[in-house]
Amino acid sequence: MTKGIQYAIAAVQDVLLAQSGVRYAPDNPKDLSAQAEPVSICMAGPGFVNYADGLTIYNPITLRLWLTVAHKDTGRDDAKVIGYGDTVPAALWATIDLSGTVDSIEQIRIVGYGPWQINGMPRYGWAFEIDVSIRVC
């Protein structure tokens, strides 16, 4: 597979779509109507870009990942997504090069859990940051 940010995002979404119960994990996010089943959105975040010997080097580049449901009932919403706090990082670490799209995952952070507003829609769930290292031509 080709290395690069867009390919890494697609690979993260493939990992999330393989999670039991995740209904939607698009490579290119769209404005979503509220969905009761877990939805994964991954986008590029901050990072460093260097050039050396004809290579573009991203080290690190942060991928932002949200796994949420429509927020209507905290108890019900919590029951649907709480387990992903363990299974998502484990699944990502199991493919440390994200199917060859990155050189390696450097770090995974949980940056939040609970109610969110995304595009004006009330959501409930996880926010992760995934630092990856990529060397491409």
Short mmCIF file of C-alpha atoms in Angstrom, two decimals:
data_model
loop_
_atom_site.label_atom_id
_atom_site.label_comp_id
_atom_site.label_asym_id
_atom_site.label_seq_id
_atom_site.Cartn_x
_atom_site.Cartn_y
_atom_site.Cartn_z
CA MET A 1 0.00 0.00 0.00
CA THR A 2 1.12 3.60 -0.55
CA LYS A 3 2.43 5.67 2.35
CA GLY A 4 0.97 9.06 3.17
CA ILE A 5 -1.54 10.93 5.29
CA GLN A 6 -4.61 10.21 3.14
CA TYR A 7 -3.74 6.50 3.04
CA ALA A 8 -3.14 6.42 6.80
CA ILE A 9 -6.57 7.96 7.43
CA ALA A 10 -8.19 5.31 5.22
CA ALA A 11 -6.27 2.56 7.05
CA VAL A 12 -7.41 3.87 10.46
CA GLN A 13 -11.00 3.88 9.19
CA ASP A 14 -10.60 0.27 7.99
CA VAL A 15 -9.47 -0.71 11.50
CA LEU A 16 -12.47 1.08 13.02
CA LEU A 17 -14.96 -0.40 10.58
CA ALA A 18 -13.74 -3.86 11.63
CA GLN A 19 -14.76 -3.08 15.23
CA SER A 20 -17.94 -4.85 16.20
CA GLY A 21 -20.87 -2.42 16.12
CA VAL A 22 -19.19 0.42 14.21
CA ARG A 23 -21.65 1.33 11.49
CA TYR A 24 -19.92 4.04 9.50
CA ALA A 25 -16.22 4.89 9.00
CA PRO A 26 -15.76 6.90 5.77
CA ASP A 27 -12.35 7.67 4.26
CA ASN A 28 -13.65 11.17 3.43
CA PRO A 29 -16.01 12.48 6.13
CA LYS A 30 -19.34 14.01 5.24
CA ASP A 31 -21.77 16.00 7.30
CA LEU A 32 -23.73 13.28 9.04
CA SER A 33 -27.26 13.08 10.22
CA ALA A 34 -27.49 11.95 13.82
CA GLN A 35 -26.90 8.21 14.04
CA ALA A 36 -27.53 6.03 17.05
CA GLU A 37 -24.86 3.48 16.10
CA PRO A 38 -21.15 4.22 16.51
CA VAL A 39 -19.60 6.39 13.77
CA SER A 40 -15.87 6.91 13.25
CA ILE A 41 -14.35 10.07 11.78
CA CYS A 42 -10.59 10.43 11.24
CA MET A 43 -8.81 13.61 10.10
CA ALA A 44 -5.27 14.91 9.97
CA GLY A 45 -4.14 17.06 12.86
CA PRO A 46 -0.92 18.92 13.61
CA GLY A 47 2.48 17.58 12.72
CA PHE A 48 5.97 18.27 11.43
CA VAL A 49 6.99 18.05 7.78
CA ASN A 50 10.67 17.88 6.78
CA TYR A 51 12.43 17.22 3.50
CA ALA A 52 15.69 15.29 3.30
CA ASP A 53 17.40 13.49 0.42
CA GLY A 54 14.30 13.72 -1.77
CA LEU A 55 12.02 12.32 0.95
CA THR A 56 9.06 13.98 2.61
CA ILE A 57 9.19 13.06 6.29
CA TYR A 58 6.22 13.46 8.62
CA ASN A 59 7.47 12.87 12.15
CA PRO A 60 5.18 12.93 13.88
CA ILE A 61 1.88 13.72 12.23
CA THR A 62 -1.20 13.45 14.44
CA LEU A 63 -4.36 11.77 13.22
CA ARG A 64 -7.49 12.81 15.11
CA LEU A 65 -10.08 10.10 15.60
CA TRP A 66 -13.60 10.43 16.95
CA LEU A 67 -15.85 7.44 17.69
CA THR A 68 -19.27 8.67 18.71
CA VAL A 69 -23.02 8.05 18.75
CA ALA A 70 -25.87 10.56 18.66
CA HIS A 71 -26.23 11.91 22.20
CA LYS A 72 -29.77 11.47 23.48
CA ASP A 73 -29.50 9.38 26.65
CA THR A 74 -26.21 9.36 28.55
CA GLY A 75 -26.66 5.90 30.09
CA ARG A 76 -27.60 4.26 26.81
CA ASP A 77 -24.93 6.14 24.86
CA ASP A 78 -22.25 5.27 27.41
CA ALA A 79 -23.16 1.58 27.24
CA LYS A 80 -22.76 1.63 23.44
CA VAL A 81 -19.29 3.18 23.32
CA ILE A 82 -17.43 2.72 26.62
CA GLY A 83 -15.77 -0.55 25.52
CA TYR A 84 -14.11 1.08 22.51
CA GLY A 85 -11.70 2.83 24.87
CA ASP A 86 -9.93 -0.53 25.20
CA THR A 87 -10.59 -2.20 21.85
CA VAL A 88 -9.73 0.68 19.51
CA PRO A 89 -6.17 1.30 20.81
CA ALA A 90 -5.54 -2.47 20.89
CA ALA A 91 -6.72 -2.86 17.29
CA LEU A 92 -4.59 0.08 16.12
CA TRP A 93 -1.45 -1.23 17.87
CA ALA A 94 -2.06 -4.65 16.29
CA THR A 95 -1.33 -3.07 12.89
CA ILE A 96 1.57 -0.81 13.92
CA ASP A 97 2.27 0.27 10.32
CA LEU A 98 -1.45 0.70 9.48
CA SER A 99 -1.27 -1.76 6.59
CA GLY A 100 1.92 -0.22 5.24
CA THR A 101 0.57 3.37 5.05
CA VAL A 102 2.91 4.65 7.79
CA ASP A 103 6.32 3.60 9.08
CA SER A 104 4.91 3.21 12.57
CA ILE A 105 2.41 4.35 15.13
CA GLU A 106 4.40 6.31 17.70
CA GLN A 107 1.75 7.02 20.31
CA ILE A 108 -2.01 6.81 20.89
CA ARG A 109 -3.64 9.27 23.29
CA ILE A 110 -7.16 9.37 24.64
CA VAL A 111 -7.95 13.08 24.66
CA GLY A 112 -11.53 12.91 25.81
CA TYR A 113 -14.64 10.91 26.50
CA GLY A 114 -18.22 12.03 26.95
CA PRO A 115 -20.55 14.54 25.28
CA TRP A 116 -19.34 16.52 22.23
CA GLN A 117 -20.74 18.92 19.68
CA ILE A 118 -19.62 17.99 16.16
CA ASN A 119 -20.93 20.14 13.29
CA GLY A 120 -23.61 21.39 15.67
CA MET A 121 -24.84 17.87 16.42
CA PRO A 122 -24.80 16.48 19.95
CA ARG A 123 -22.54 13.40 20.03
CA TYR A 124 -21.22 11.15 22.79
CA GLY A 125 -18.06 9.07 22.74
CA TRP A 126 -14.30 8.96 22.38
CA ALA A 127 -11.66 11.30 21.00
CA PHE A 128 -8.24 9.80 20.26
CA GLU A 129 -5.02 11.22 18.82
CA ILE A 130 -2.68 8.89 16.96
CA ASP A 131 0.88 10.06 16.28
CA VAL A 132 2.43 8.35 13.27
CA SER A 133 5.76 8.55 11.48
CA ILE A 134 5.74 8.54 7.66
CA ARG A 135 8.67 8.68 5.23
CA VAL A 136 7.58 9.02 1.59
CA CYS A 137 9.28 9.92 -1.70
#
